[in-house]
PDB file of C-alpha atoms in Angstrom:
ATOM      1  CA  MET B 300      34.696  11.457 -22.856  1.00 60.00           C
ATOM      2  CA  PHE B 301      36.200  13.209 -19.827  1.00 62.00           C
ATOM      3  CA  LYS B 302      39.787  14.319 -19.491  1.00 72.00           C
ATOM      4  CA  LYS B 303      41.910  12.938 -16.692  1.00 70.00           C
ATOM      5  CA  ASN B 304      43.164  15.208 -13.945  1.00 71.00           C
ATOM      6  CA  VAL B 305      46.719  16.412 -14.490  1.00 66.00           C
ATOM      7  CA  ASP B 306      48.896  15.473 -11.543  1.00 69.00           C
ATOM      8  CA  ALA B 307      52.520  16.385 -10.971  1.00 67.00           C
ATOM      9  CA  LYS B 308      54.928  13.479 -11.418  1.00 73.00           C
ATOM     10  CA  ALA B 309      57.365  14.908  -8.889  1.00 75.00           C
ATOM     11  CA  LEU B 310      57.502  17.797  -6.461  1.00 81.00           C
ATOM     12  CA  GLN B 311      60.883  18.643  -4.979  1.00 89.00           C
ATOM     13  CA  ARG B 312      62.871  21.489  -3.468  1.00 90.00           C
ATOM     14  CA  LEU B 313      65.599  23.148  -5.484  1.00 90.00           C
ATOM     15  CA  SER B 314      69.166  23.033  -4.213  1.00 91.00           C
ATOM     16  CA  GLY B 315      71.208  26.205  -3.803  1.00 90.00           C
ATOM     17  CA  ALA B 316      73.005  25.719  -7.122  1.00 93.00           C
ATOM     18  CA  ASP B 317      69.712  25.118  -8.937  1.00 91.00           C
ATOM     19  CA  LYS B 318      68.224  28.271  -7.379  1.00 91.00           C
ATOM     20  CA  LYS B 319      71.175  30.308  -8.653  1.00 91.00           C
ATOM     21  CA  LYS B 320      70.837  28.751 -12.106  1.00 91.00           C
ATOM     22  CA  LEU B 321      67.095  29.532 -12.167  1.00 90.00           C
ATOM     23  CA  ARG B 322      67.814  33.124 -11.155  1.00 91.00           C
ATOM     24  CA  ARG B 323      70.474  33.476 -13.901  1.00 91.00           C
ATOM     25  CA  THR B 324      68.067  32.016 -16.458  1.00 91.00           C
ATOM     26  CA  ALA B 325      65.317  34.414 -15.359  1.00 90.00           C
ATOM     27  CA  LYS B 326      67.739  37.353 -15.619  1.00 91.00           C
ATOM     28  CA  GLN B 327      68.725  36.300 -19.163  1.00 91.00           C
ATOM     29  CA  ARG B 328      65.111  35.706 -20.182  1.00 90.00           C
ATOM     30  CA  PHE B 329      63.911  39.033 -18.718  1.00 89.00           C
ATOM     31  CA  PRO B 330      66.829  41.492 -19.155  1.00 91.00           C
ATOM     32  CA  GLN B 331      64.596  44.500 -18.421  1.00 92.00           C
ATOM     33  CA  ALA B 332      63.826  43.169 -14.910  1.00 88.00           C
ATOM     34  CA  SER B 333      65.832  44.754 -12.121  1.00 90.00           C
ATOM     35  CA  ASP B 334      67.388  42.809  -9.251  1.00 90.00           C
ATOM     36  CA  ASP B 335      64.559  44.030  -7.004  1.00 90.00           C
ATOM     37  CA  ASP B 336      62.015  42.600  -9.448  1.00 88.00           C
ATOM     38  CA  LEU B 337      63.789  39.235  -9.411  1.00 88.00           C
ATOM     39  CA  ASP B 338      63.958  39.333  -5.603  1.00 88.00           C
ATOM     40  CA  ALA B 339      60.182  39.821  -5.517  1.00 87.00           C
ATOM     41  CA  ILE B 340      59.620  36.822  -7.792  1.00 86.00           C
ATOM     42  CA  LEU B 341      62.382  34.571  -6.417  1.00 87.00           C
ATOM     43  CA  PRO B 342      63.335  35.747  -2.915  1.00 86.00           C
ATOM     44  CA  PRO B 343      66.886  34.674  -2.028  1.00 84.00           C
ATOM     45  CA  LYS B 344      66.185  33.196   1.435  1.00 87.00           C
ATOM     46  CA  VAL B 345      63.134  30.983   0.775  1.00 90.00           C
ATOM     47  CA  GLU B 346      62.648  27.406  -0.364  1.00 92.00           C
ATOM     48  CA  ILE B 347      61.743  27.131  -4.035  1.00 92.00           C
ATOM     49  CA  THR B 348      59.949  24.043  -5.276  1.00 91.00           C
ATOM     50  CA  VAL B 349      59.663  22.600  -8.753  1.00 91.00           C
ATOM     51  CA  ALA B 350      56.775  20.436  -9.923  1.00 90.00           C
ATOM     52  CA  LYS B 351      57.331  18.210 -12.953  1.00 90.00           C
ATOM     53  CA  TYR B 352      54.327  17.340 -15.109  1.00 86.00           C
ATOM     54  CA  PRO B 353      53.930  14.548 -17.694  1.00 84.00           C
ATOM     55  CA  SER B 354      54.054  17.075 -20.554  1.00 82.00           C
ATOM     56  CA  ARG B 355      57.630  17.972 -19.445  1.00 86.00           C
ATOM     57  CA  THR B 356      56.413  21.280 -18.071  1.00 89.00           C
ATOM     58  CA  LEU B 357      58.196  22.540 -14.959  1.00 91.00           C
ATOM     59  CA  VAL B 358      56.406  24.843 -12.521  1.00 91.00           C
ATOM     60  CA  TYR B 359      58.527  26.808 -10.034  1.00 91.00           C
ATOM     61  CA  GLY B 360      57.023  28.250  -6.896  1.00 90.00           C
ATOM     62  CA  ILE B 361      57.797  29.415  -3.407  1.00 88.00           C
ATOM     63  CA  GLU B 362      57.090  26.610  -0.965  1.00 80.00           C
ATOM     64  CA  GLY B 363      53.544  26.857   0.375  1.00 77.00           C
ATOM     65  CA  GLU B 364      52.532  29.635  -2.026  1.00 81.00           C
ATOM     66  CA  LEU B 365      51.317  30.027  -5.589  1.00 85.00           C
ATOM     67  CA  PRO B 366      53.515  29.178  -8.605  1.00 89.00           C
ATOM     68  CA  MET B 367      55.789  31.962  -9.828  1.00 90.00           C
ATOM     69  CA  LEU B 368      57.357  30.741 -13.085  1.00 91.00           C
ATOM     70  CA  PHE B 369      56.838  27.896 -15.507  1.00 91.00           C
ATOM     71  CA  ASP B 370      58.965  26.307 -18.203  1.00 91.00           C
ATOM     72  CA  ILE B 371      56.960  24.773 -21.033  1.00 90.00           C
ATOM     73  CA  ASP B 372      59.675  22.556 -22.505  1.00 86.00           C
ATOM     74  CA  GLY B 373      61.499  21.535 -19.327  1.00 83.00           C
ATOM     75  CA  ARG B 374      64.893  22.653 -20.647  1.00 82.00           C
ATOM     76  CA  GLY B 375      65.105  26.101 -19.090  1.00 75.00           C
ATOM     77  CA  HIS B 376      64.941  27.983 -22.394  1.00 77.00           C
ATOM     78  CA  GLU B 377      61.253  28.942 -22.357  1.00 84.00           C
ATOM     79  CA  LEU B 378      60.653  30.465 -18.930  1.00 90.00           C
ATOM     80  CA  PHE B 379      57.440  32.454 -18.387  1.00 91.00           C
ATOM     81  CA  PRO B 380      55.937  34.258 -15.362  1.00 90.00           C
ATOM     82  CA  THR B 381      52.532  33.163 -14.121  1.00 89.00           C
ATOM     83  CA  VAL B 382      49.531  35.496 -14.182  1.00 91.00           C
ATOM     84  CA  HIS B 383      49.805  35.787 -10.389  1.00 86.00           C
ATOM     85  CA  VAL B 384      53.320  37.239 -10.717  1.00 84.00           C
ATOM     86  CA  LEU B 385      52.265  39.666 -13.423  1.00 85.00           C
ATOM     87  CA  LEU B 386      49.365  40.994 -11.357  1.00 85.00           C
ATOM     88  CA  THR B 387      51.169  41.284  -8.018  1.00 79.00           C
ATOM     89  CA  ASN B 388      54.562  42.640  -9.096  1.00 68.00           C
TER      90      ASN B 388
END
């Protein structure tokens, strides 16, 4: 009758190599975005976290703040900005 709450299976910080890979993927996915735009979404000197959900969705965010990007298939091919990013940047 009622749906269960959706909880993240894992929440972890990204390593330096994973941050660079995420940035490259975002640049490929959004070629019209400038480097300043990417710096606003994924600042180079902050901790970025990834939350993994049971539906294989990955949610990327700056530690202690709102989510910035999400990946619906968990493979890095379908990367989308959150509404928060679209409204603030």
